PDB file of C-alpha atoms in Angstrom:
ATOM      1  CA  MET A   1      -0.019   0.024  -0.019  1.00 76.00           C
ATOM      2  CA  ILE A   2       2.151   2.908  -1.357  1.00 85.00           C
ATOM      3  CA  THR A   3       0.663   6.430  -1.740  1.00 91.00           C
ATOM      4  CA  GLU A   4       1.043   8.063  -5.140  1.00 93.00           C
ATOM      5  CA  LYS A   5       2.730  11.365  -4.409  1.00 92.00           C
ATOM      6  CA  ILE A   6       1.076  13.978  -6.936  1.00 94.00           C
ATOM      7  CA  TYR A   7       3.117  16.868  -5.568  1.00 88.00           C
ATOM      8  CA  TYR A   8       6.236  15.344  -7.274  1.00 86.00           C
ATOM      9  CA  LYS A   9       4.664  15.384 -10.615  1.00 92.00           C
ATOM     10  CA  ASN A  10       2.829  18.712 -10.085  1.00 91.00           C
ATOM     11  CA  MET A  11       3.927  20.895  -7.297  1.00 85.00           C
ATOM     12  CA  PHE A  12       1.122  23.426  -8.012  1.00 88.00           C
ATOM     13  CA  ALA A  13      -1.624  20.913  -7.664  1.00 94.00           C
ATOM     14  CA  SER A  14      -3.845  21.740  -4.711  1.00 96.00           C
ATOM     15  CA  SER A  15      -6.539  19.088  -4.907  1.00 97.00           C
ATOM     16  CA  ALA A  16      -6.933  15.612  -6.316  1.00 97.00           C
ATOM     17  CA  ASP A  17      -9.299  12.752  -6.486  1.00 98.00           C
ATOM     18  CA  SER A  18      -8.255   9.837  -4.354  1.00 97.00           C
ATOM     19  CA  SER A  19      -9.432   6.564  -2.776  1.00 97.00           C
ATOM     20  CA  VAL A  20      -9.332   5.581   0.904  1.00 97.00           C
ATOM     21  CA  LEU A  21      -6.744   2.800   1.581  1.00 96.00           C
ATOM     22  CA  ASN A  22      -7.212   2.543   5.196  1.00 96.00           C
ATOM     23  CA  VAL A  23      -8.589   4.441   8.305  1.00 97.00           C
ATOM     24  CA  ASP A  24      -6.908   4.197  11.680  1.00 96.00           C
ATOM     25  CA  PHE A  25      -9.650   5.133  13.992  1.00 94.00           C
ATOM     26  CA  GLU A  26      -7.637   5.037  17.261  1.00 94.00           C
ATOM     27  CA  ASN A  27      -4.762   7.318  16.008  1.00 96.00           C
ATOM     28  CA  CYS A  28      -7.145   9.578  13.644  1.00 96.00           C
ATOM     29  CA  ILE A  29      -5.292   8.923  10.419  1.00 97.00           C
ATOM     30  CA  ILE A  30      -6.360   8.408   6.812  1.00 98.00           C
ATOM     31  CA  TYR A  31      -4.231   6.604   4.352  1.00 97.00           C
ATOM     32  CA  LEU A  32      -5.137   7.471   0.615  1.00 97.00           C
ATOM     33  CA  ASP A  33      -3.985   5.915  -2.661  1.00 96.00           C
ATOM     34  CA  ARG A  34      -2.764   9.308  -3.875  1.00 96.00           C
ATOM     35  CA  THR A  35      -2.373  12.817  -2.411  1.00 97.00           C
ATOM     36  CA  VAL A  36      -1.262  16.372  -3.072  1.00 96.00           C
ATOM     37  CA  ALA A  37      -0.577  16.892   0.593  1.00 95.00           C
ATOM     38  CA  TYR A  38       3.228  17.127   1.178  1.00 92.00           C
ATOM     39  CA  PRO A  39       4.529  15.426   4.272  1.00 91.00           C
ATOM     40  CA  GLU A  40       6.758  16.928   6.927  1.00 88.00           C
ATOM     41  CA  GLY A  41      10.388  16.191   6.068  1.00 78.00           C
ATOM     42  CA  GLY A  42      13.778  17.752   5.652  1.00 70.00           C
ATOM     43  CA  GLY A  43      13.007  20.476   8.058  1.00 74.00           C
ATOM     44  CA  GLN A  44       9.813  21.725   6.209  1.00 80.00           C
ATOM     45  CA  PRO A  45       6.528  21.519   7.984  1.00 89.00           C
ATOM     46  CA  SER A  46       3.641  19.449   6.127  1.00 91.00           C
ATOM     47  CA  ASP A  47       0.620  20.801   4.397  1.00 94.00           C
ATOM     48  CA  THR A  48      -2.680  21.146   6.087  1.00 96.00           C
ATOM     49  CA  GLY A  49      -6.123  20.888   4.473  1.00 97.00           C
ATOM     50  CA  TYR A  50      -9.101  18.588   4.284  1.00 98.00           C
ATOM     51  CA  ILE A  51     -10.450  15.494   2.764  1.00 98.00           C
ATOM     52  CA  LYS A  52     -14.005  15.839   1.262  1.00 98.00           C
ATOM     53  CA  TYR A  53     -16.318  12.937   1.296  1.00 97.00           C
ATOM     54  CA  ASP A  54     -20.048  12.714   0.803  1.00 93.00           C
ATOM     55  CA  GLY A  55     -20.486  16.457   1.421  1.00 93.00           C
ATOM     56  CA  MET A  56     -18.184  16.348   4.558  1.00 95.00           C
ATOM     57  CA  LYS A  57     -14.979  18.237   5.179  1.00 97.00           C
ATOM     58  CA  ILE A  58     -12.447  16.128   7.360  1.00 97.00           C
ATOM     59  CA  GLN A  59      -9.683  18.466   8.383  1.00 97.00           C
ATOM     60  CA  PHE A  60      -6.194  17.363   8.630  1.00 97.00           C
ATOM     61  CA  ASP A  61      -3.481  19.336  10.422  1.00 96.00           C
ATOM     62  CA  ASN A  62      -0.346  17.234   9.686  1.00 96.00           C
ATOM     63  CA  VAL A  63       0.813  14.842   7.127  1.00 96.00           C
ATOM     64  CA  SER A  64       3.710  12.349   7.665  1.00 93.00           C
ATOM     65  CA  LYS A  65       5.442   9.454   5.962  1.00 90.00           C
ATOM     66  CA  GLU A  66       5.381   5.845   7.107  1.00 85.00           C
ATOM     67  CA  GLY A  67       7.478   2.806   5.979  1.00 81.00           C
ATOM     68  CA  GLY A  68       9.152   2.669   2.623  1.00 73.00           C
ATOM     69  CA  ARG A  69      12.888   1.951   2.124  1.00 72.00           C
ATOM     70  CA  VAL A  70      15.913   4.022   2.353  1.00 76.00           C
ATOM     71  CA  LEU A  71      17.534   5.177  -1.029  1.00 73.00           C
ATOM     72  CA  LEU A  72      21.130   6.043  -0.804  1.00 72.00           C
ATOM     73  CA  HIS A  73      22.910   7.928  -3.525  1.00 69.00           C
ATOM     74  CA  ASP A  74      26.345   9.529  -3.653  1.00 69.00           C
ATOM     75  CA  ASP A  75      26.392  13.207  -2.701  1.00 65.00           C
ATOM     76  CA  PHE A  76      22.771  13.128  -1.587  1.00 63.00           C
ATOM     77  CA  PRO A  77      21.126  12.758   1.731  1.00 62.00           C
ATOM     78  CA  SER A  78      19.262   9.564   2.363  1.00 62.00           C
ATOM     79  CA  ILE A  79      15.508   9.646   1.509  1.00 68.00           C
ATOM     80  CA  ASN A  80      12.800   7.176   2.037  1.00 69.00           C
ATOM     81  CA  VAL A  81      10.932   6.023  -0.992  1.00 73.00           C
ATOM     82  CA  GLY A  82       7.951   3.801  -1.425  1.00 74.00           C
ATOM     83  CA  THR A  83       6.281   5.296   1.703  1.00 81.00           C
ATOM     84  CA  LYS A  84       2.628   5.422   2.703  1.00 89.00           C
ATOM     85  CA  ILE A  85       1.409   8.909   3.640  1.00 93.00           C
ATOM     86  CA  LYS A  86      -0.543   9.597   6.769  1.00 95.00           C
ATOM     87  CA  HIS A  87      -3.169  12.345   6.895  1.00 97.00           C
ATOM     88  CA  HIS A  88      -3.518  13.150  10.634  1.00 97.00           C
ATOM     89  CA  ILE A  89      -7.144  14.343  11.309  1.00 97.00           C
ATOM     90  CA  ARG A  90      -8.081  16.873  13.791  1.00 96.00           C
ATOM     91  CA  LEU A  91      -9.576  15.355  16.961  1.00 94.00           C
ATOM     92  CA  GLU A  92     -12.781  17.436  16.400  1.00 95.00           C
ATOM     93  CA  ASP A  93     -13.311  15.670  13.236  1.00 96.00           C
ATOM     94  CA  ARG A  94     -12.779  12.152  14.659  1.00 94.00           C
ATOM     95  CA  SER A  95     -16.429  11.111  14.620  1.00 94.00           C
ATOM     96  CA  LYS A  96     -16.585  11.731  10.838  1.00 95.00           C
ATOM     97  CA  LEU A  97     -14.073   8.808  10.285  1.00 94.00           C
ATOM     98  CA  LYS A  98     -16.745   6.319  11.157  1.00 92.00           C
ATOM     99  CA  SER A  99     -18.384   6.881   7.725  1.00 92.00           C
ATOM    100  CA  LEU A 100     -15.114   6.190   5.829  1.00 95.00           C
ATOM    101  CA  LYS A 101     -14.411   2.741   4.535  1.00 96.00           C
ATOM    102  CA  PRO A 102     -11.455   1.412   2.341  1.00 96.00           C
ATOM    103  CA  GLY A 103     -12.311   1.922  -1.222  1.00 97.00           C
ATOM    104  CA  ASN A 104     -14.366   5.182  -0.745  1.00 97.00           C
ATOM    105  CA  ASN A 105     -13.798   7.829  -3.320  1.00 98.00           C
ATOM    106  CA  VAL A 106     -12.699  11.132  -1.723  1.00 98.00           C
ATOM    107  CA  SER A 107     -10.983  14.276  -2.690  1.00 98.00           C
ATOM    108  CA  VAL A 108      -7.940  15.809  -0.865  1.00 98.00           C
ATOM    109  CA  HIS A 109      -7.396  19.475  -0.689  1.00 98.00           C
ATOM    110  CA  ILE A 110      -4.475  21.543   0.638  1.00 96.00           C
ATOM    111  CA  ASP A 111      -4.258  25.051   1.995  1.00 95.00           C
ATOM    112  CA  LYS A 112      -2.739  26.740  -1.002  1.00 93.00           C
ATOM    113  CA  GLU A 113      -1.586  29.963   0.682  1.00 92.00           C
ATOM    114  CA  ARG A 114       0.217  27.896   3.357  1.00 88.00           C
ATOM    115  CA  ARG A 115       1.925  25.732   0.676  1.00 84.00           C
ATOM    116  CA  ALA A 116       3.181  29.007  -1.198  1.00 84.00           C
ATOM    117  CA  PHE A 117       4.479  30.458   2.086  1.00 82.00           C
ATOM    118  CA  LEU A 118       6.247  27.255   3.111  1.00 82.00           C
ATOM    119  CA  SER A 119       7.754  26.841  -0.398  1.00 79.00           C
ATOM    120  CA  LEU A 120       9.059  30.419  -0.243  1.00 79.00           C
ATOM    121  CA  SER A 121      10.616  30.120   3.264  1.00 79.00           C
ATOM    122  CA  HIS A 122      12.061  26.715   2.231  1.00 73.00           C
ATOM    123  CA  THR A 123      13.693  28.216  -0.857  1.00 76.00           C
ATOM    124  CA  ALA A 124      14.960  31.250   1.282  1.00 79.00           C
ATOM    125  CA  SER A 125      16.646  28.910   3.601  1.00 78.00           C
ATOM    126  CA  HIS A 126      18.491  27.263   0.807  1.00 77.00           C
ATOM    127  CA  VAL A 127      19.638  30.684  -0.557  1.00 83.00           C
ATOM    128  CA  LEU A 128      20.640  31.827   2.866  1.00 83.00           C
ATOM    129  CA  PHE A 129      22.650  28.454   3.391  1.00 80.00           C
ATOM    130  CA  MET A 130      24.470  29.037   0.185  1.00 84.00           C
ATOM    131  CA  ALA A 131      25.390  32.721   1.126  1.00 87.00           C
ATOM    132  CA  VAL A 132      26.715  31.589   4.447  1.00 84.00           C
ATOM    133  CA  LYS A 133      28.707  28.894   2.625  1.00 82.00           C
ATOM    134  CA  GLN A 134      30.272  31.510   0.403  1.00 85.00           C
ATOM    135  CA  VAL A 135      30.997  34.023   3.166  1.00 87.00           C
ATOM    136  CA  ARG A 136      31.803  31.843   6.166  1.00 83.00           C
ATOM    137  CA  PRO A 137      32.427  28.406   4.852  1.00 79.00           C
ATOM    138  CA  GLU A 138      33.863  27.252   8.282  1.00 76.00           C
ATOM    139  CA  LEU A 139      30.491  27.680   9.789  1.00 75.00           C
ATOM    140  CA  ILE A 140      28.901  25.177   7.262  1.00 71.00           C
ATOM    141  CA  ASP A 141      31.492  22.519   8.075  1.00 66.00           C
ATOM    142  CA  ASN A 142      30.237  22.414  11.641  1.00 62.00           C
ATOM    143  CA  ILE A 143      26.516  21.952  10.855  1.00 61.00           C
ATOM    144  CA  ILE A 144      25.089  18.523  11.861  1.00 47.00           C
ATOM    145  CA  LEU A 145      21.674  17.525  10.582  1.00 47.00           C
ATOM    146  CA  ASP A 146      20.283  13.999  11.370  1.00 41.00           C
ATOM    147  CA  SER A 147      23.855  12.850  12.564  1.00 41.00           C
ATOM    148  CA  LYS A 148      25.257  13.754   9.206  1.00 49.00           C
ATOM    149  CA  VAL A 149      27.610  16.590   8.425  1.00 44.00           C
ATOM    150  CA  LEU A 150      26.470  18.797   5.446  1.00 46.00           C
ATOM    151  CA  VAL A 151      29.053  20.114   3.171  1.00 41.00           C
TER     152      VAL A 151
END
């Protein structure tokens, strides 16, 4: 059960039709077969939004990855591929999960303004990192992220 990550194909997509793979009632999580919702990772917060089903809006306030396998490549940080994507549902929408079953057709929607802001700030952090590397390279040599030295 792998989630198709539409955001890799179209970073501007803000909604998509999808199908429910599984519902974890205890932890308030919905797994979909495809999503536009970017999960948290690499220091960037996740998208937020809602899943629409049968006239209901089920809000999610976090998206994260689960499972998969680690892909290692020279000169590139490790990344998990083949993951499931978990849409963490707000507690106040927990009761709405009872109507969802695997196979239900839904649509997933993200907060476009939040995505635009996060993309801008993420890009700005890369620009700042490059500028510091040019001006004070000795500072970059000491940055540790996830137990790996970035250079």
